[in-house]
PDB file of C-alpha atoms in Angstrom:
ATOM      1  CA  UNK A   1      -0.196   0.264  -0.157  1.00 48.00           C
ATOM      2  CA  UNK A   2       0.884   3.580  -1.027  1.00 52.00           C
ATOM      3  CA  UNK A   3       1.353   6.362   1.561  1.00 51.00           C
ATOM      4  CA  UNK A   4      -2.059   7.828   2.367  1.00 58.00           C
ATOM      5  CA  UNK A   5      -2.670  11.816   1.085  1.00 52.00           C
ATOM      6  CA  UNK A   6      -2.837  13.524   4.305  1.00 50.00           C
ATOM      7  CA  UNK A   7      -5.675  16.357   4.912  1.00 56.00           C
ATOM      8  CA  UNK A   8      -4.000  19.020   5.799  1.00 60.00           C
ATOM      9  CA  UNK A   9      -2.692  18.997   2.230  1.00 51.00           C
ATOM     10  CA  UNK A  10      -6.629  19.654   1.063  1.00 53.00           C
ATOM     11  CA  UNK A  11      -6.456  22.373  -0.449  1.00 61.00           C
ATOM     12  CA  UNK A  12      -3.955  21.407  -3.390  1.00 56.00           C
ATOM     13  CA  UNK A  13      -6.822  18.927  -3.824  1.00 57.00           C
ATOM     14  CA  UNK A  14      -8.996  21.852  -4.899  1.00 59.00           C
ATOM     15  CA  UNK A  15      -6.641  24.346  -6.260  1.00 63.00           C
ATOM     16  CA  UNK A  16      -6.688  26.289  -9.728  1.00 68.00           C
ATOM     17  CA  UNK A  17      -3.775  24.392 -11.185  1.00 72.00           C
ATOM     18  CA  UNK A  18      -5.688  21.073 -10.613  1.00 66.00           C
ATOM     19  CA  UNK A  19      -9.222  22.429 -12.458  1.00 76.00           C
ATOM     20  CA  UNK A  20      -6.610  22.914 -15.284  1.00 79.00           C
ATOM     21  CA  UNK A  21      -5.076  19.403 -15.379  1.00 82.00           C
ATOM     22  CA  UNK A  22      -8.418  18.004 -14.816  1.00 87.00           C
ATOM     23  CA  UNK A  23     -11.730  20.216 -15.219  1.00 88.00           C
ATOM     24  CA  UNK A  24     -14.475  18.702 -13.762  1.00 90.00           C
ATOM     25  CA  UNK A  25     -16.975  19.112 -16.968  1.00 92.00           C
ATOM     26  CA  UNK A  26     -14.921  17.432 -18.978  1.00 93.00           C
ATOM     27  CA  UNK A  27     -13.336  14.607 -16.942  1.00 94.00           C
ATOM     28  CA  UNK A  28     -17.142  13.747 -15.744  1.00 96.00           C
ATOM     29  CA  UNK A  29     -18.770  14.347 -19.429  1.00 96.00           C
ATOM     30  CA  UNK A  30     -17.095  10.920 -20.001  1.00 96.00           C
ATOM     31  CA  UNK A  31     -19.498   9.587 -17.272  1.00 96.00           C
ATOM     32  CA  UNK A  32     -22.580   9.855 -19.306  1.00 97.00           C
ATOM     33  CA  UNK A  33     -24.008  11.245 -15.843  1.00 98.00           C
ATOM     34  CA  UNK A  34     -28.313  11.424 -15.832  1.00 98.00           C
ATOM     35  CA  UNK A  35     -30.535  12.965 -13.026  1.00 98.00           C
ATOM     36  CA  UNK A  36     -31.743   9.724 -12.168  1.00 98.00           C
ATOM     37  CA  UNK A  37     -28.042   8.657 -11.047  1.00 98.00           C
ATOM     38  CA  UNK A  38     -26.697   7.090  -7.620  1.00 99.00           C
ATOM     39  CA  UNK A  39     -22.992   7.717  -8.022  1.00 99.00           C
ATOM     40  CA  UNK A  40     -20.447   6.711  -5.095  1.00 99.00           C
ATOM     41  CA  UNK A  41     -16.958   9.214  -5.167  1.00 99.00           C
ATOM     42  CA  UNK A  42     -14.612   6.286  -3.483  1.00 99.00           C
ATOM     43  CA  UNK A  43     -12.261   8.484  -2.075  1.00 96.00           C
ATOM     44  CA  UNK A  44     -14.169  11.587  -2.558  1.00 97.00           C
ATOM     45  CA  UNK A  45     -11.441  13.560   0.089  1.00 93.00           C
ATOM     46  CA  UNK A  46     -13.189  17.378   0.560  1.00 94.00           C
ATOM     47  CA  UNK A  47     -14.840  17.102  -2.907  1.00 95.00           C
ATOM     48  CA  UNK A  48     -14.074  17.883  -5.809  1.00 94.00           C
ATOM     49  CA  UNK A  49     -15.535  15.313  -8.253  1.00 96.00           C
ATOM     50  CA  UNK A  50     -18.411  15.131  -5.230  1.00 98.00           C
ATOM     51  CA  UNK A  51     -19.909  18.575  -5.762  1.00 97.00           C
ATOM     52  CA  UNK A  52     -20.385  18.908  -9.804  1.00 97.00           C
ATOM     53  CA  UNK A  53     -21.579  15.565  -9.690  1.00 98.00           C
ATOM     54  CA  UNK A  54     -24.529  16.225  -7.128  1.00 98.00           C
ATOM     55  CA  UNK A  55     -25.007  19.056  -8.954  1.00 98.00           C
ATOM     56  CA  UNK A  56     -26.279  16.968 -11.619  1.00 98.00           C
ATOM     57  CA  UNK A  57     -27.486  13.515 -10.262  1.00 98.00           C
ATOM     58  CA  UNK A  58     -29.914  12.666  -7.671  1.00 96.00           C
ATOM     59  CA  UNK A  59     -27.793  11.452  -4.973  1.00 98.00           C
ATOM     60  CA  UNK A  60     -24.208  11.065  -3.753  1.00 99.00           C
ATOM     61  CA  UNK A  61     -22.348   8.929  -1.694  1.00 99.00           C
ATOM     62  CA  UNK A  62     -19.125  10.314  -0.910  1.00 99.00           C
ATOM     63  CA  UNK A  63     -16.850   7.564   0.660  1.00 99.00           C
ATOM     64  CA  UNK A  64     -13.445   8.305   2.488  1.00 97.00           C
ATOM     65  CA  UNK A  65     -11.194   6.725   5.180  1.00 95.00           C
ATOM     66  CA  UNK A  66     -10.621  10.093   6.431  1.00 94.00           C
ATOM     67  CA  UNK A  67     -13.065  11.498   8.676  1.00 96.00           C
ATOM     68  CA  UNK A  68     -11.593  15.574   8.141  1.00 94.00           C
ATOM     69  CA  UNK A  69     -11.676  14.996   4.667  1.00 93.00           C
ATOM     70  CA  UNK A  70     -15.748  14.131   4.680  1.00 97.00           C
ATOM     71  CA  UNK A  71     -15.925  17.007   7.507  1.00 96.00           C
ATOM     72  CA  UNK A  72     -14.501  19.444   4.461  1.00 94.00           C
ATOM     73  CA  UNK A  73     -16.948  18.017   1.776  1.00 97.00           C
ATOM     74  CA  UNK A  74     -19.496  19.099   4.527  1.00 98.00           C
ATOM     75  CA  UNK A  75     -18.780  22.304   4.889  1.00 96.00           C
ATOM     76  CA  UNK A  76     -18.584  22.426   1.118  1.00 94.00           C
ATOM     77  CA  UNK A  77     -22.259  21.008   0.739  1.00 98.00           C
ATOM     78  CA  UNK A  78     -24.017  22.961   2.548  1.00 98.00           C
ATOM     79  CA  UNK A  79     -22.023  26.334   1.373  1.00 96.00           C
ATOM     80  CA  UNK A  80     -23.869  25.375  -2.412  1.00 96.00           C
ATOM     81  CA  UNK A  81     -26.803  24.781  -1.021  1.00 98.00           C
ATOM     82  CA  UNK A  82     -26.620  20.657  -1.591  1.00 98.00           C
ATOM     83  CA  UNK A  83     -28.502  18.033   0.216  1.00 97.00           C
ATOM     84  CA  UNK A  84     -28.541  15.062  -1.537  1.00 99.00           C
ATOM     85  CA  UNK A  85     -24.591  14.139  -0.552  1.00 99.00           C
ATOM     86  CA  UNK A  86     -24.106  11.683   1.852  1.00 99.00           C
ATOM     87  CA  UNK A  87     -21.097  10.516   3.379  1.00 98.00           C
ATOM     88  CA  UNK A  88     -19.568   7.630   4.843  1.00 98.00           C
ATOM     89  CA  UNK A  89     -16.086   6.845   6.450  1.00 98.00           C
ATOM     90  CA  UNK A  90     -15.106   3.678   5.203  1.00 97.00           C
ATOM     91  CA  UNK A  91     -12.384   1.984   3.562  1.00 95.00           C
ATOM     92  CA  UNK A  92     -12.597   1.063  -0.692  1.00 96.00           C
ATOM     93  CA  UNK A  93     -12.076  -2.476   0.349  1.00 96.00           C
ATOM     94  CA  UNK A  94     -15.709  -2.365   2.367  1.00 96.00           C
ATOM     95  CA  UNK A  95     -18.078   0.034   1.510  1.00 98.00           C
ATOM     96  CA  UNK A  96     -21.545  -0.587   3.902  1.00 98.00           C
ATOM     97  CA  UNK A  97     -23.811  -0.352   0.845  1.00 98.00           C
ATOM     98  CA  UNK A  98     -26.355  -2.618  -0.743  1.00 98.00           C
ATOM     99  CA  UNK A  99     -25.216  -4.920  -3.811  1.00 98.00           C
ATOM    100  CA  UNK A 100     -26.480  -2.581  -7.385  1.00 98.00           C
ATOM    101  CA  UNK A 101     -26.606   1.254  -5.615  1.00 98.00           C
ATOM    102  CA  UNK A 102     -24.767   2.466  -7.512  1.00 99.00           C
ATOM    103  CA  UNK A 103     -24.940   3.353 -11.528  1.00 99.00           C
ATOM    104  CA  UNK A 104     -21.816   5.283 -11.300  1.00 99.00           C
ATOM    105  CA  UNK A 105     -18.814   4.576  -8.985  1.00 99.00           C
ATOM    106  CA  UNK A 106     -15.570   7.619  -9.826  1.00 99.00           C
ATOM    107  CA  UNK A 107     -12.732   6.491  -7.813  1.00 98.00           C
ATOM    108  CA  UNK A 108      -9.582   9.510  -8.366  1.00 96.00           C
ATOM    109  CA  UNK A 109      -5.938   8.787  -7.349  1.00 94.00           C
ATOM    110  CA  UNK A 110      -7.261   6.230  -4.375  1.00 95.00           C
ATOM    111  CA  UNK A 111      -6.244   2.633  -5.989  1.00 97.00           C
ATOM    112  CA  UNK A 112      -2.365   2.997  -5.656  1.00 94.00           C
ATOM    113  CA  UNK A 113      -3.044   3.357  -1.852  1.00 92.00           C
ATOM    114  CA  UNK A 114      -5.108   0.327  -1.031  1.00 94.00           C
ATOM    115  CA  UNK A 115      -4.359  -2.515   0.659  1.00 91.00           C
ATOM    116  CA  UNK A 116      -6.109  -5.020  -1.500  1.00 96.00           C
ATOM    117  CA  UNK A 117      -7.174  -4.052  -5.189  1.00 97.00           C
ATOM    118  CA  UNK A 118      -8.446  -6.979  -6.383  1.00 98.00           C
ATOM    119  CA  UNK A 119     -10.852  -6.623  -2.878  1.00 97.00           C
ATOM    120  CA  UNK A 120     -11.395  -3.102  -3.817  1.00 98.00           C
ATOM    121  CA  UNK A 121     -11.952  -3.826  -7.581  1.00 98.00           C
ATOM    122  CA  UNK A 122     -14.280  -6.862  -6.396  1.00 98.00           C
ATOM    123  CA  UNK A 123     -16.403  -4.092  -4.382  1.00 98.00           C
ATOM    124  CA  UNK A 124     -16.702  -2.204  -7.031  1.00 98.00           C
ATOM    125  CA  UNK A 125     -18.389  -4.756  -9.062  1.00 98.00           C
ATOM    126  CA  UNK A 126     -20.519  -5.690  -6.416  1.00 98.00           C
ATOM    127  CA  UNK A 127     -21.796  -2.099  -5.716  1.00 98.00           C
ATOM    128  CA  UNK A 128     -22.474  -1.008  -9.452  1.00 98.00           C
ATOM    129  CA  UNK A 129     -26.075  -1.686 -11.245  1.00 98.00           C
ATOM    130  CA  UNK A 130     -25.785  -4.154 -14.182  1.00 96.00           C
ATOM    131  CA  UNK A 131     -25.385  -1.477 -16.634  1.00 95.00           C
ATOM    132  CA  UNK A 132     -23.347   0.420 -14.093  1.00 98.00           C
ATOM    133  CA  UNK A 133     -19.721   2.386 -14.854  1.00 98.00           C
ATOM    134  CA  UNK A 134     -16.944   3.012 -13.337  1.00 99.00           C
ATOM    135  CA  UNK A 135     -13.957   5.119 -13.714  1.00 99.00           C
ATOM    136  CA  UNK A 136     -11.050   5.652 -12.278  1.00 98.00           C
ATOM    137  CA  UNK A 137      -8.384   8.113 -12.519  1.00 97.00           C
ATOM    138  CA  UNK A 138      -4.454   7.579 -11.565  1.00 97.00           C
ATOM    139  CA  UNK A 139      -1.360   8.661 -11.527  1.00 94.00           C
ATOM    140  CA  UNK A 140       1.146   7.712 -14.873  1.00 96.00           C
ATOM    141  CA  UNK A 141       3.770   5.238 -13.970  1.00 95.00           C
ATOM    142  CA  UNK A 142       6.799   8.430 -14.216  1.00 93.00           C
ATOM    143  CA  UNK A 143       8.680  10.480 -12.617  1.00 91.00           C
ATOM    144  CA  UNK A 144       7.802  13.699 -11.372  1.00 90.00           C
ATOM    145  CA  UNK A 145       7.113  16.312  -8.936  1.00 88.00           C
ATOM    146  CA  UNK A 146       3.628  16.289  -8.068  1.00 86.00           C
ATOM    147  CA  UNK A 147       1.792  12.877  -6.791  1.00 86.00           C
ATOM    148  CA  UNK A 148       2.879  10.147  -4.886  1.00 89.00           C
ATOM    149  CA  UNK A 149       6.134   8.783  -5.490  1.00 91.00           C
ATOM    150  CA  UNK A 150       6.502   6.875  -8.652  1.00 94.00           C
ATOM    151  CA  UNK A 151       6.782   3.082  -7.347  1.00 93.00           C
ATOM    152  CA  UNK A 152       3.906   3.666  -5.996  1.00 93.00           C
ATOM    153  CA  UNK A 153       1.808   4.245  -8.677  1.00 95.00           C
ATOM    154  CA  UNK A 154       0.228   1.691 -10.999  1.00 97.00           C
ATOM    155  CA  UNK A 155       0.810   1.200 -14.655  1.00 97.00           C
ATOM    156  CA  UNK A 156      -2.079   1.841 -16.676  1.00 97.00           C
ATOM    157  CA  UNK A 157      -1.698  -1.813 -18.480  1.00 97.00           C
ATOM    158  CA  UNK A 158      -1.759  -3.405 -15.427  1.00 98.00           C
ATOM    159  CA  UNK A 159      -4.805  -1.532 -13.576  1.00 98.00           C
ATOM    160  CA  UNK A 160      -6.737  -2.135 -16.651  1.00 98.00           C
ATOM    161  CA  UNK A 161      -6.099  -5.866 -16.750  1.00 98.00           C
ATOM    162  CA  UNK A 162      -6.660  -6.153 -13.448  1.00 98.00           C
ATOM    163  CA  UNK A 163      -9.965  -4.172 -13.106  1.00 98.00           C
ATOM    164  CA  UNK A 164     -11.064  -6.494 -16.419  1.00 98.00           C
ATOM    165  CA  UNK A 165     -10.548  -9.791 -14.315  1.00 98.00           C
ATOM    166  CA  UNK A 166     -12.489  -8.376 -12.008  1.00 98.00           C
ATOM    167  CA  UNK A 167     -15.270  -8.528 -14.695  1.00 97.00           C
ATOM    168  CA  UNK A 168     -15.212  -5.047 -16.689  1.00 98.00           C
ATOM    169  CA  UNK A 169     -14.705  -4.088 -20.477  1.00 98.00           C
ATOM    170  CA  UNK A 170     -12.229  -0.926 -19.915  1.00 98.00           C
ATOM    171  CA  UNK A 171     -11.390   1.635 -22.216  1.00 98.00           C
ATOM    172  CA  UNK A 172      -8.141   3.852 -21.385  1.00 98.00           C
ATOM    173  CA  UNK A 173      -8.273   7.644 -22.155  1.00 95.00           C
ATOM    174  CA  UNK A 174      -5.450  10.183 -21.005  1.00 94.00           C
ATOM    175  CA  UNK A 175      -6.674  12.731 -20.284  1.00 94.00           C
ATOM    176  CA  UNK A 176      -3.435  15.317 -19.738  1.00 93.00           C
ATOM    177  CA  UNK A 177       0.345  13.826 -19.657  1.00 93.00           C
ATOM    178  CA  UNK A 178       0.174  13.357 -16.229  1.00 94.00           C
ATOM    179  CA  UNK A 179      -3.023  11.247 -15.366  1.00 94.00           C
ATOM    180  CA  UNK A 180      -4.922   8.136 -17.027  1.00 98.00           C
ATOM    181  CA  UNK A 181      -8.351   7.109 -16.906  1.00 98.00           C
ATOM    182  CA  UNK A 182      -9.772   3.824 -16.729  1.00 98.00           C
ATOM    183  CA  UNK A 183     -13.395   3.883 -18.292  1.00 98.00           C
ATOM    184  CA  UNK A 184     -14.997   0.685 -17.122  1.00 98.00           C
ATOM    185  CA  UNK A 185     -18.771  -0.956 -17.584  1.00 97.00           C
ATOM    186  CA  UNK A 186     -19.798  -4.315 -16.027  1.00 91.00           C
TER     187      UNK A 186
END
């Protein structure tokens, strides 16, 4: 398992530089979100993607291991006037929701931190509805100043193969030179 992102650096997750690299609207467009959807944002942090998802969809589960991150998200949701976000402190490997709850799952910059990658992907498969989609965003496995140490990153081909082993069809996309996206469907 890689090191966990510390909540004291949460402001980096919301800054303008991140918006330039990962514009929420362009990223979320690939998830084909609809007003009726229930979405789980796993590893939601302070809500970089959670807030814009909640502005589109019926309900969002913001799932994170850090109560501090969830507190930040709660404040941001209240400021935005959003009441359709349910917050859950949980590990990605064990999310206390019924089978088939989510129409979409977003998991951004988390899988390189989990203890059990196969178990996490099986959990995502369990949580998704039969027509559900999963979007995983991770760091390219190359040396760069930002992000986790290179040794902790997961190569995109390896991650796509693992997601396929968990029962998904996958498609890779690079939104910028630093990150990759695996879009997956049951």
